[in-house]
XYZ file of C-alpha atoms in Angstrom:
669
model
C 0.000 0.000 0.000
C 1.303 3.401 -0.837
C 1.536 5.802 1.865
C -0.096 9.141 1.518
C 2.309 11.755 0.341
C 5.036 9.298 -0.291
C 6.914 9.413 -3.678
C 5.555 7.109 -6.436
C 7.436 4.527 -8.438
C 7.694 5.258 -12.144
C 6.683 2.518 -14.617
C 7.937 2.758 -18.232
C 7.488 0.669 -21.366
C 10.339 -0.044 -23.666
C 9.966 0.572 -26.480
C 7.401 3.157 -25.799
C 4.981 2.198 -28.627
C 1.358 2.768 -28.184
C 0.616 -0.593 -29.763
C 2.542 -3.813 -29.758
C 1.966 -6.683 -32.096
C 2.091 -10.282 -31.137
C 5.568 -11.665 -31.295
C 7.275 -8.440 -30.246
C 9.242 -8.018 -27.043
C 8.192 -5.455 -24.461
C 10.183 -4.403 -21.346
C 8.534 -2.839 -18.318
C 10.931 -0.894 -16.042
C 9.971 0.156 -12.519
C 11.972 3.075 -11.142
C 11.975 3.404 -7.339
C 13.312 1.950 -4.095
C 12.606 -1.752 -3.812
C 10.193 -2.795 -1.075
C 12.143 -4.227 1.833
C 13.076 -7.773 1.065
C 10.444 -8.300 -1.623
C 11.914 -6.118 -4.235
C 9.515 -5.178 -7.081
C 5.989 -6.428 -7.590
C 4.101 -6.229 -10.977
C 0.410 -6.117 -11.394
C -1.844 -6.278 -14.463
C -5.205 -4.714 -14.589
C -6.059 -4.043 -10.855
C -3.539 -3.490 -8.053
C -3.099 -6.190 -5.446
C -4.856 -8.680 -7.735
C -3.179 -11.910 -8.287
C -3.842 -11.767 -11.938
C -0.640 -11.077 -13.756
C 1.088 -10.625 -10.390
C 4.794 -10.987 -10.719
C 7.481 -10.403 -8.092
C 11.093 -9.884 -8.925
C 14.214 -8.525 -7.364
C 14.924 -6.953 -10.718
C 13.149 -3.756 -11.653
C 12.811 -4.914 -15.250
C 9.954 -7.143 -16.456
C 10.361 -8.447 -20.022
C 7.504 -10.117 -21.997
C 8.752 -11.950 -25.063
C 7.030 -12.730 -27.174
C 4.071 -10.593 -26.374
C 0.600 -11.873 -27.136
C -2.797 -10.346 -27.149
C -3.319 -11.907 -23.746
C -0.673 -9.563 -22.369
C -2.757 -6.567 -23.179
C -3.904 -4.604 -20.148
C -3.045 -1.951 -17.569
C 0.180 -2.579 -15.748
C 1.380 -1.296 -12.281
C 4.498 -1.823 -10.343
C 5.290 -1.343 -6.633
C 8.601 -0.796 -5.072
C 8.660 1.001 -1.855
C 5.820 2.898 -3.343
C 3.348 2.068 -6.099
C 3.466 3.479 -9.672
C 0.882 5.051 -11.905
C -0.714 2.588 -14.334
C 0.715 2.049 -17.789
C -1.424 0.494 -20.555
C 0.071 -2.202 -22.717
C -1.839 -2.653 -25.981
C -1.064 -5.844 -27.882
C -2.771 -6.616 -31.170
C -2.648 -9.537 -33.528
C -0.523 -8.972 -36.606
C -2.648 -6.893 -38.974
C -3.587 -8.233 -42.390
C -2.565 -6.237 -45.382
C -5.412 -5.196 -47.698
C -4.652 -5.251 -51.414
C -6.752 -3.270 -53.846
C -6.333 -2.592 -57.541
C -6.955 0.567 -59.469
C -8.574 0.568 -61.891
C -10.660 -2.497 -61.233
C -11.034 -3.382 -64.903
C -11.160 -7.022 -65.830
C -9.324 -7.948 -67.847
C -6.442 -5.576 -68.317
C -5.183 -5.214 -71.819
C -1.621 -4.999 -72.982
C -0.225 -1.509 -72.512
C -2.669 -0.404 -69.852
C -1.451 1.021 -66.510
C -2.597 -0.644 -63.331
C -1.859 0.305 -59.690
C -1.919 -2.147 -56.814
C -2.434 -0.488 -53.402
C -1.468 -2.170 -50.150
C -2.763 -0.918 -46.809
C -2.165 -2.085 -43.203
C -4.294 -0.106 -40.800
C -3.723 3.581 -41.101
C -0.274 3.620 -39.531
C 2.022 5.632 -41.686
C 5.169 3.846 -40.830
C 4.458 0.737 -42.795
C 6.679 -0.105 -45.684
C 5.318 -2.499 -48.237
C 6.604 -5.468 -50.177
C 4.922 -6.943 -53.233
C 4.885 -10.563 -54.282
C 3.686 -12.402 -57.353
C 2.435 -15.946 -57.476
C 4.325 -18.193 -55.049
C 7.570 -16.261 -55.218
C 9.017 -15.219 -51.821
C 11.054 -12.560 -53.483
C 9.464 -9.174 -53.601
C 8.576 -7.669 -56.938
C 11.200 -5.097 -57.774
C 11.188 -1.900 -59.754
C 13.701 -3.349 -62.141
C 10.975 -5.385 -63.813
C 9.501 -2.195 -65.189
C 7.365 -1.649 -62.125
C 7.203 1.534 -60.071
C 6.701 1.460 -56.287
C 5.576 4.668 -54.623
C 4.506 4.473 -50.990
C 1.885 1.813 -50.743
C 1.405 1.638 -54.516
C 2.869 -0.699 -57.084
C 2.459 0.772 -60.584
C 2.656 -1.323 -63.735
C 2.695 1.371 -66.397
C 2.521 -0.840 -69.516
C 1.013 -4.145 -68.599
C 2.027 -7.161 -70.619
C 1.348 -10.833 -70.577
C 4.353 -11.392 -68.312
C 2.727 -9.200 -65.674
C -0.279 -11.355 -65.153
C -0.498 -13.615 -62.118
C -1.485 -13.724 -58.426
C -0.325 -10.585 -56.592
C -0.204 -10.104 -52.786
C 1.541 -7.788 -50.368
C 2.616 -7.379 -46.791
C 3.653 -4.465 -44.612
C 6.714 -4.061 -42.465
C 6.812 -1.539 -39.675
C 9.737 0.696 -40.112
C 12.290 0.174 -37.250
C 10.432 -2.838 -35.941
C 10.575 -6.495 -36.737
C 6.908 -6.645 -37.514
C 5.545 -8.027 -40.697
C 1.819 -7.939 -41.353
C -0.132 -10.887 -42.416
C 0.009 -11.198 -46.126
C -2.857 -9.645 -48.016
C -5.491 -11.349 -50.003
C -4.240 -12.159 -53.495
C -5.516 -10.450 -56.602
C -5.411 -12.279 -59.900
C -4.127 -9.852 -62.450
C -5.048 -10.893 -65.968
C -3.418 -9.091 -68.840
C -5.011 -10.002 -72.109
C -3.840 -9.314 -75.590
C -5.773 -6.519 -77.236
C -8.986 -8.177 -78.388
C -9.815 -8.272 -82.051
C -13.027 -6.663 -83.123
C -15.453 -8.978 -84.873
C -17.430 -7.453 -87.706
C -20.629 -9.067 -88.864
C -23.192 -7.946 -91.359
C -26.935 -8.283 -91.132
C -28.427 -9.418 -93.332
C -25.715 -11.545 -94.904
C -27.105 -11.203 -98.410
C -24.620 -11.111 -101.247
C -24.868 -8.931 -103.130
C -26.877 -6.086 -101.686
C -29.083 -4.248 -104.131
C -29.672 -0.537 -104.410
C -32.101 0.719 -101.779
C -31.667 -2.147 -99.333
C -30.846 -1.568 -95.659
C -27.752 -3.235 -94.223
C -26.413 -3.185 -90.662
C -22.781 -3.763 -89.741
C -22.270 -4.989 -86.180
C -18.975 -4.636 -84.347
C -18.266 -6.698 -81.239
C -15.222 -6.757 -78.964
C -15.547 -9.521 -76.367
C -18.689 -9.250 -74.333
C -17.581 -6.132 -72.493
C -20.285 -3.529 -72.637
C -18.269 -0.328 -72.458
C -16.721 -0.470 -75.862
C -17.244 2.479 -78.144
C -17.034 1.499 -81.792
C -15.556 3.307 -84.754
C -16.160 2.422 -88.407
C -13.819 2.741 -91.340
C -14.158 2.217 -95.063
C -11.467 1.097 -97.475
C -8.006 2.348 -96.477
C -9.133 5.618 -94.982
C -8.237 6.384 -91.355
C -11.196 8.695 -91.065
C -14.218 7.152 -89.433
C -17.473 6.738 -91.281
C -19.819 9.395 -89.995
C -23.552 9.735 -89.741
C -23.434 12.707 -92.055
C -23.006 10.370 -95.003
C -26.536 9.033 -94.528
C -25.377 6.362 -92.126
C -26.842 5.725 -88.695
C -24.654 4.601 -85.775
C -26.402 3.168 -82.740
C -24.303 1.373 -80.152
C -22.229 -1.214 -81.926
C -24.273 -0.989 -85.138
C -23.675 1.002 -88.293
C -26.825 1.084 -90.381
C -26.949 2.066 -94.069
C -30.685 2.559 -94.637
C -30.680 2.892 -98.418
C -27.555 1.369 -99.874
C -26.177 2.792 -103.104
C -23.179 2.184 -105.291
C -21.230 4.822 -103.352
C -21.609 2.709 -100.194
C -19.797 -0.321 -101.486
C -16.243 -0.993 -100.356
C -14.176 -2.644 -97.642
C -15.565 -1.912 -94.168
C -13.767 -2.560 -90.871
C -14.167 -1.474 -87.277
C -12.389 -1.195 -83.945
C -13.469 -0.682 -80.347
C -12.315 1.860 -77.791
C -12.976 1.210 -74.116
C -14.819 4.107 -72.574
C -12.563 5.858 -69.994
C -9.557 3.736 -70.933
C -6.828 4.212 -73.454
C -7.528 0.853 -75.048
C -8.169 0.329 -78.723
C -8.961 -3.164 -79.966
C -7.274 -4.741 -82.882
C -9.131 -3.813 -86.040
C -11.617 -6.320 -87.346
C -11.315 -8.261 -90.515
C -12.788 -6.285 -93.369
C -16.077 -7.077 -95.000
C -16.483 -6.304 -98.652
C -19.842 -4.661 -99.118
C -21.047 -4.938 -102.683
C -24.058 -2.889 -103.728
C -25.317 -3.928 -107.117
C -27.812 -2.282 -109.386
C -31.145 -4.054 -109.395
C -30.668 -7.006 -111.742
C -32.794 -7.382 -114.839
C -34.949 -10.445 -115.147
C -34.345 -12.574 -118.234
C -37.389 -14.154 -119.831
C -37.064 -17.152 -122.120
C -39.669 -19.354 -123.729
C -39.601 -23.096 -124.189
C -40.148 -24.280 -126.783
C -39.144 -21.397 -129.034
C -41.689 -22.279 -131.727
C -43.225 -19.404 -133.665
C -46.108 -19.369 -133.835
C -47.726 -21.506 -131.170
C -50.863 -23.308 -132.186
C -54.053 -23.800 -130.222
C -53.689 -26.569 -127.664
C -49.905 -26.540 -127.452
C -48.058 -26.273 -124.134
C -45.584 -23.446 -123.661
C -43.377 -22.642 -120.666
C -42.027 -19.191 -119.878
C -38.901 -19.190 -117.706
C -37.830 -16.188 -115.640
C -34.285 -15.925 -114.307
C -32.662 -13.240 -112.184
C -28.946 -13.848 -111.781
C -28.150 -17.253 -110.350
C -29.523 -16.459 -106.899
C -31.879 -19.200 -105.784
C -34.264 -17.313 -103.515
C -36.046 -15.255 -106.134
C -39.778 -15.627 -106.347
C -41.159 -14.680 -109.713
C -44.225 -12.759 -110.826
C -45.666 -12.820 -114.331
C -47.442 -10.061 -116.197
C -49.267 -9.860 -119.502
C -49.513 -6.833 -121.751
C -49.654 -3.604 -119.739
C -51.479 -5.124 -116.771
C -49.933 -4.540 -113.353
C -51.835 -7.530 -111.997
C -49.887 -10.757 -112.028
C -50.929 -13.680 -114.177
C -52.524 -16.187 -111.801
C -52.930 -19.921 -111.810
C -56.686 -19.449 -111.855
C -56.483 -18.560 -115.548
C -55.486 -22.127 -116.390
C -51.805 -21.384 -115.955
C -49.412 -23.350 -113.791
C -46.613 -21.608 -111.881
C -43.796 -23.784 -110.541
C -40.639 -22.085 -109.313
C -39.436 -19.794 -112.062
C -41.680 -21.329 -114.720
C -45.108 -20.267 -115.964
C -46.697 -23.083 -117.937
C -49.673 -22.646 -120.254
C -50.746 -26.248 -120.830
C -53.282 -25.647 -123.585
C -52.619 -22.357 -125.291
C -55.543 -20.485 -126.805
C -56.072 -17.195 -128.555
C -56.829 -15.540 -125.212
C -53.306 -16.421 -124.046
C -51.500 -14.447 -126.687
C -49.962 -11.111 -125.841
C -46.841 -9.479 -124.449
C -45.516 -11.372 -121.425
C -42.905 -10.066 -118.984
C -41.712 -11.024 -115.518
C -39.864 -9.759 -112.480
C -38.234 -11.357 -109.462
C -38.711 -10.621 -105.797
C -36.125 -11.791 -103.297
C -37.715 -13.894 -100.611
C -37.530 -12.113 -97.254
C -36.147 -8.950 -98.845
C -37.779 -5.834 -100.204
C -36.029 -6.234 -103.535
C -37.757 -6.330 -106.894
C -35.684 -6.858 -110.022
C -36.006 -4.761 -113.126
C -38.685 -6.322 -115.246
C -37.608 -8.455 -118.154
C -37.888 -7.643 -121.798
C -41.264 -8.753 -123.050
C -41.878 -11.767 -125.237
C -44.723 -11.633 -127.716
C -46.624 -14.888 -127.482
C -48.654 -15.561 -130.601
C -51.197 -18.367 -130.500
C -52.553 -19.138 -133.936
C -55.488 -21.252 -134.963
C -54.417 -24.582 -136.355
C -53.477 -23.854 -139.966
C -55.287 -25.536 -142.805
C -53.279 -27.702 -145.110
C -53.377 -26.702 -148.765
C -53.309 -29.537 -151.262
C -52.402 -29.092 -154.898
C -51.953 -31.602 -157.692
C -49.249 -31.660 -160.334
C -49.982 -31.906 -163.132
C -53.487 -30.515 -163.036
C -54.703 -32.665 -165.911
C -58.254 -33.885 -165.825
C -58.674 -36.711 -166.178
C -55.535 -38.696 -165.501
C -54.990 -41.697 -167.671
C -53.720 -45.088 -166.665
C -49.943 -45.149 -166.286
C -49.501 -41.442 -165.817
C -47.531 -40.047 -162.869
C -49.279 -37.605 -160.578
C -47.924 -35.756 -157.548
C -50.038 -34.401 -154.731
C -48.376 -31.567 -152.830
C -49.361 -30.611 -149.295
C -48.372 -27.294 -147.720
C -49.026 -25.832 -144.275
C -47.849 -22.247 -144.028
C -44.211 -21.810 -144.926
C -42.923 -23.624 -141.841
C -40.289 -26.144 -142.840
C -40.686 -28.765 -140.125
C -44.074 -30.122 -141.093
C -44.315 -33.799 -141.890
C -47.265 -34.791 -144.008
C -49.794 -37.598 -144.047
C -52.116 -38.443 -146.918
C -55.537 -40.011 -146.795
C -57.769 -41.554 -149.470
C -61.570 -41.207 -149.367
C -62.843 -41.508 -145.782
C -60.014 -43.698 -144.514
C -58.362 -42.541 -141.305
C -55.289 -44.593 -142.114
C -52.602 -42.715 -143.944
C -51.708 -43.693 -147.481
C -48.460 -45.648 -147.235
C -45.571 -46.173 -149.590
C -46.306 -49.868 -149.618
C -49.263 -49.247 -151.921
C -46.925 -48.252 -154.739
C -46.881 -44.642 -153.662
C -43.791 -42.578 -153.029
C -43.736 -39.936 -150.260
C -40.900 -37.418 -150.350
C -41.157 -34.384 -148.135
C -44.491 -32.748 -148.817
C -45.143 -34.745 -152.004
C -47.097 -37.927 -152.550
C -46.224 -39.375 -155.943
C -48.254 -42.033 -157.728
C -45.847 -43.126 -160.467
C -48.206 -45.308 -162.489
C -51.772 -44.314 -161.800
C -54.449 -46.957 -162.089
C -58.149 -47.151 -161.484
C -57.511 -48.307 -157.910
C -55.775 -44.980 -157.222
C -58.710 -42.791 -157.969
C -60.748 -41.273 -155.179
C -60.902 -38.297 -152.828
C -57.448 -37.405 -151.492
C -56.755 -35.089 -148.538
C -53.765 -34.375 -146.373
C -52.709 -32.915 -143.056
C -49.428 -31.733 -141.562
C -47.836 -32.744 -138.297
C -45.146 -30.543 -136.800
C -42.002 -32.522 -136.131
C -41.344 -32.795 -132.401
C -44.648 -31.126 -131.545
C -48.095 -32.482 -130.796
C -49.652 -30.338 -133.522
C -51.787 -31.552 -136.405
C -53.044 -29.059 -138.968
C -56.602 -28.865 -140.140
C -57.123 -31.282 -142.982
C -56.930 -29.910 -146.482
C -59.788 -29.692 -148.917
C -60.052 -32.941 -150.807
C -59.037 -33.395 -154.421
C -60.945 -35.879 -156.523
C -58.423 -37.916 -158.448
C -59.946 -39.563 -161.506
C -57.914 -42.143 -163.377
C -59.451 -43.035 -166.722
C -58.653 -45.799 -169.139
C -56.722 -44.624 -172.191
C -59.341 -43.206 -174.581
C -59.786 -44.617 -178.058
C -59.241 -42.342 -181.007
C -62.210 -41.976 -183.357
C -61.402 -41.664 -187.068
C -63.865 -40.149 -189.479
C -63.541 -39.191 -193.138
C -64.860 -36.138 -194.907
C -66.389 -36.397 -197.390
C -67.711 -39.885 -196.936
C -67.819 -40.578 -200.651
C -67.034 -44.043 -201.889
C -65.201 -44.392 -203.975
C -62.918 -41.409 -204.153
C -61.732 -40.443 -207.567
C -58.327 -39.378 -208.580
C -57.748 -35.712 -207.782
C -60.402 -35.410 -205.168
C -59.600 -33.955 -201.755
C -60.342 -36.071 -198.717
C -59.890 -35.202 -195.033
C -59.457 -37.705 -192.261
C -60.467 -36.397 -188.818
C -59.114 -37.934 -185.609
C -60.740 -37.197 -182.232
C -59.904 -38.317 -178.700
C -62.529 -37.167 -176.230
C -63.110 -33.466 -176.303
C -59.709 -32.561 -174.869
C -58.061 -29.906 -176.969
C -54.423 -30.657 -176.327
C -54.218 -33.892 -178.250
C -51.609 -34.078 -180.960
C -52.466 -36.616 -183.624
C -50.444 -39.061 -185.605
C -51.640 -40.827 -188.761
C -50.785 -44.263 -189.924
C -51.490 -46.207 -193.138
C -51.811 -49.930 -193.441
C -49.476 -51.714 -190.999
C -46.757 -49.073 -190.975
C -45.613 -47.940 -187.514
C -44.235 -44.741 -188.997
C -46.645 -41.873 -189.103
C -47.790 -40.553 -192.482
C -45.880 -37.325 -193.081
C -46.708 -34.115 -194.858
C -43.835 -34.676 -197.277
C -45.960 -37.181 -199.144
C -48.242 -34.393 -200.440
C -50.464 -34.632 -197.438
C -51.539 -31.773 -195.202
C -51.980 -32.134 -191.434
C -53.819 -29.377 -189.577
C -54.866 -29.972 -185.981
C -56.800 -33.193 -185.902
C -57.261 -33.296 -189.688
C -55.229 -35.168 -192.248
C -55.974 -33.833 -195.742
C -55.115 -35.497 -199.053
C -55.705 -32.646 -201.523
C -55.385 -34.642 -204.764
C -56.027 -38.244 -204.065
C -54.336 -40.805 -206.207
C -54.203 -44.537 -206.352
C -51.129 -44.509 -204.148
C -53.187 -42.919 -201.378
C -55.597 -45.742 -200.996
C -55.226 -48.164 -198.116
C -56.125 -48.735 -194.423
C -55.790 -45.508 -192.415
C -55.814 -45.224 -188.599
C -54.775 -42.615 -186.025
C -53.880 -42.073 -182.402
C -53.615 -39.048 -180.123
C -50.768 -37.954 -177.928
C -51.459 -35.437 -175.175
C -49.231 -32.418 -175.492
C -46.747 -32.307 -172.623
C -47.840 -35.693 -171.344
C -46.663 -39.191 -171.971
C -50.126 -40.330 -172.930
C -50.998 -42.060 -176.150
C -54.604 -42.936 -176.852
C -55.722 -46.291 -178.049
C -55.475 -46.396 -181.817
C -58.636 -45.709 -183.777
C -60.469 -48.206 -185.881
C -59.105 -48.162 -189.413
C -60.826 -46.679 -192.490
C -60.274 -48.207 -195.922
C -59.640 -45.397 -198.373
C -60.297 -46.389 -202.034
C -59.175 -44.048 -204.837
C -60.572 -44.930 -208.270
C -59.607 -43.642 -211.738
C -62.100 -41.192 -213.260
C -64.863 -43.346 -214.960
C -65.565 -43.165 -218.712
C -68.920 -41.796 -219.801
C -70.719 -44.162 -222.221
C -72.950 -42.613 -224.913
C -75.760 -44.793 -226.303
C -78.204 -43.790 -229.051
C -81.615 -45.401 -229.533
C -82.481 -46.287 -232.096
C -79.045 -46.920 -233.343
C -79.720 -45.409 -236.731
C -77.014 -43.273 -238.074
C -79.260 -41.663 -240.543
C -82.426 -40.094 -239.336
C -85.204 -38.734 -241.460
C -86.802 -35.422 -240.821
C -89.329 -35.692 -238.010
C -87.978 -38.846 -236.472
C -87.254 -39.217 -232.751
C -83.902 -40.291 -231.363
C -82.699 -40.762 -227.715
C -79.114 -40.217 -226.594
C -78.237 -41.885 -223.267
C -75.105 -41.054 -221.195
C -74.009 -43.478 -218.473
C -71.212 -43.065 -215.883
C -70.875 -46.054 -213.548
C -73.942 -46.775 -211.524
C -73.573 -43.787 -209.222
C -76.818 -41.852 -209.164
C -75.563 -38.371 -208.370
C -74.012 -37.716 -211.749
C -75.103 -34.638 -213.615
C -74.632 -35.092 -217.384
C -73.276 -32.547 -219.762
C -73.865 -32.851 -223.573
C -71.584 -31.464 -226.184
C -72.036 -31.105 -229.968
C -69.368 -30.943 -232.547
C -66.338 -29.104 -231.222
C -68.203 -26.752 -228.984
C -66.734 -26.887 -225.467
C -69.854 -25.444 -224.031
C -72.471 -27.923 -223.089
C -75.521 -27.705 -225.292
C -77.727 -29.069 -222.536
C -77.500 -29.984 -218.902
C -79.577 -32.607 -217.265
C -79.502 -34.634 -214.165
C -80.990 -37.343 -216.304
C -78.688 -39.580 -218.093
C -80.744 -39.491 -221.442
C -81.707 -36.779 -223.993
C -84.668 -37.093 -226.428
C -84.638 -35.346 -229.823
C -88.188 -35.298 -231.161
C -88.770 -34.254 -234.692
C -85.246 -34.462 -235.933
C -84.260 -31.868 -238.518
C -81.170 -30.962 -240.357
C -80.202 -28.629 -237.660
C -79.801 -31.573 -235.221
C -77.147 -33.386 -237.094
C -73.524 -33.353 -235.888
C -71.018 -34.971 -233.554
C -72.478 -35.655 -230.058
C -70.529 -36.649 -226.864
C -71.154 -36.399 -223.086
C -69.502 -36.379 -219.673
C -70.710 -36.697 -216.093
C -70.100 -34.444 -213.156
C -70.784 -35.668 -209.618
C -73.134 -33.423 -207.761
C -71.399 -31.579 -204.900
C -68.029 -32.903 -205.978
C -65.385 -31.512 -208.206
C -65.333 -34.714 -210.263
C -65.813 -34.880 -214.008
C -65.834 -38.230 -215.730
C -63.822 -38.869 -218.792
C -65.793 -37.767 -221.900
C -67.674 -40.413 -223.850
C -66.935 -41.488 -227.336
C -68.779 -39.266 -229.859
C -71.747 -40.332 -232.016
C -72.470 -38.705 -235.392
C -76.115 -37.905 -235.923
C -77.212 -37.378 -239.557
C -80.699 -36.135 -240.476
C -81.736 -36.639 -244.144
C -84.577 -35.066 -246.049
C -87.905 -36.867 -246.595
């Protein structure tokens, strides 16, 4: 117990730190006279308590190592007691490691600062460690240490790892607990990824395209856009719209095409990504649809099938629309048309289907319409009518002649032709002795079995088209006609010098040329023999005995190898001029006055003789009579003289030879 007014002991701590950390050594020194034989007594917390009571002859009390349990208020007593002294012992503090900035990850070249703190005591010095190394990170590795900060001014891949720190109290052997570790990741500068939406190739004028730039998944990137080799960013002033990581070109044009690329800049950081790969943006003019027709036949005929094909580039996603004439309404399948893909099929063309057709393509899922195609004029004609002609045009045909039927359908060259006889639906074949070459049916040796009604039709090669049948031609094949021979005049006999005409006729056809034959000769009678041939007449102007014989004729058709059957023959007889015979009755040579005498003139037995009488040397007939006798009644002297006669055939230029003369004498009474 301290006596009142007595001097106090003085208790000191060495070192005199306000706070000790576990593991340190602390020395308490009590200054004063020791108490009798007990020396110095030490108390912790309350005086005279046994807790932490310690008695020693030495005035120094050392605690090593100090622990938190040693914390408290200490007293000492010598002869007198001391004032209390507080001993504060704390566990070793733990360093706290923070990073500025807190970006994750860091990128090559960025500056990062690690900050180490141990309480707020200013006398800490700091050491930095990486990974499991026990050796502190030094400034020689390109790092800068200032106070409690470790600066890495240009981070690189070699700087990444687990960092931790600890503090050491300056002048004391106190090291803090090591800090928590921070994993420092230093990534290579990321590469921007450029994508395009939509991915259509090519783009067409007027379409909207969006370029999207992405750098990792970090949200604070600001994106810049570049075109071709320029270092100047694409701006919104050029009709482009930039929103976030998207560059939108709302109405692409030719001026927008080129190589586009992008890069990202981290907001608030001096980090620029690697530039993206470039995307070549091609903006093409709207393509023109190409319209073709299959088959390419001109014209089409009613009932044929035609397919129109529309193509726009080689891109597969075009849908096609079809238009006719000036209509803006598409041709629909309801009109009997079939649309499959890029084909419009008209399965049975009709006149209503003809017109100007054109098409255009629309890209599926895109607001793109091609330029419309050139138009194709589709002509659908009525089935043409075959025209049948016959060569030669002779009517009738005669047995053995060659006839050719010719069939024509328009001027189109690819028609094949079929021929029909009468009502038969089976085509005339070459096996029936007919020859078909091209559009000609030839009957080389016509016969009666070939006659009939012929008609034809054309079939287009490679097409299901049959023309309308032609008008029919009636083919008549007649037997060779027989020549008819007549003679003019029909007098029998003919007399020397008379003219006779033989007439040959074959039907009523005017183009027969006639040949004349005599007896069995096969050589025609010629005009050089004093004969005259005119048309179908053979004239013998002065018939003679040499002209008599069997005559016959035949006709040959001019320009045709047709010879008629020969005519029946006519026997032509040419007689010498007959002698007139003069007879007198009575036969008296001397007549008396008043007697009657009859002179009779006879020329053959032909009845058409007209008789001429001559007297003396007079060449003029004294009388003319159709009778062949003359009566002299009442003879007189004036009647006597030389009498003779001759006959002339009525209607013919024939005079008989004169008769012998008779002398008539008339005597007196």
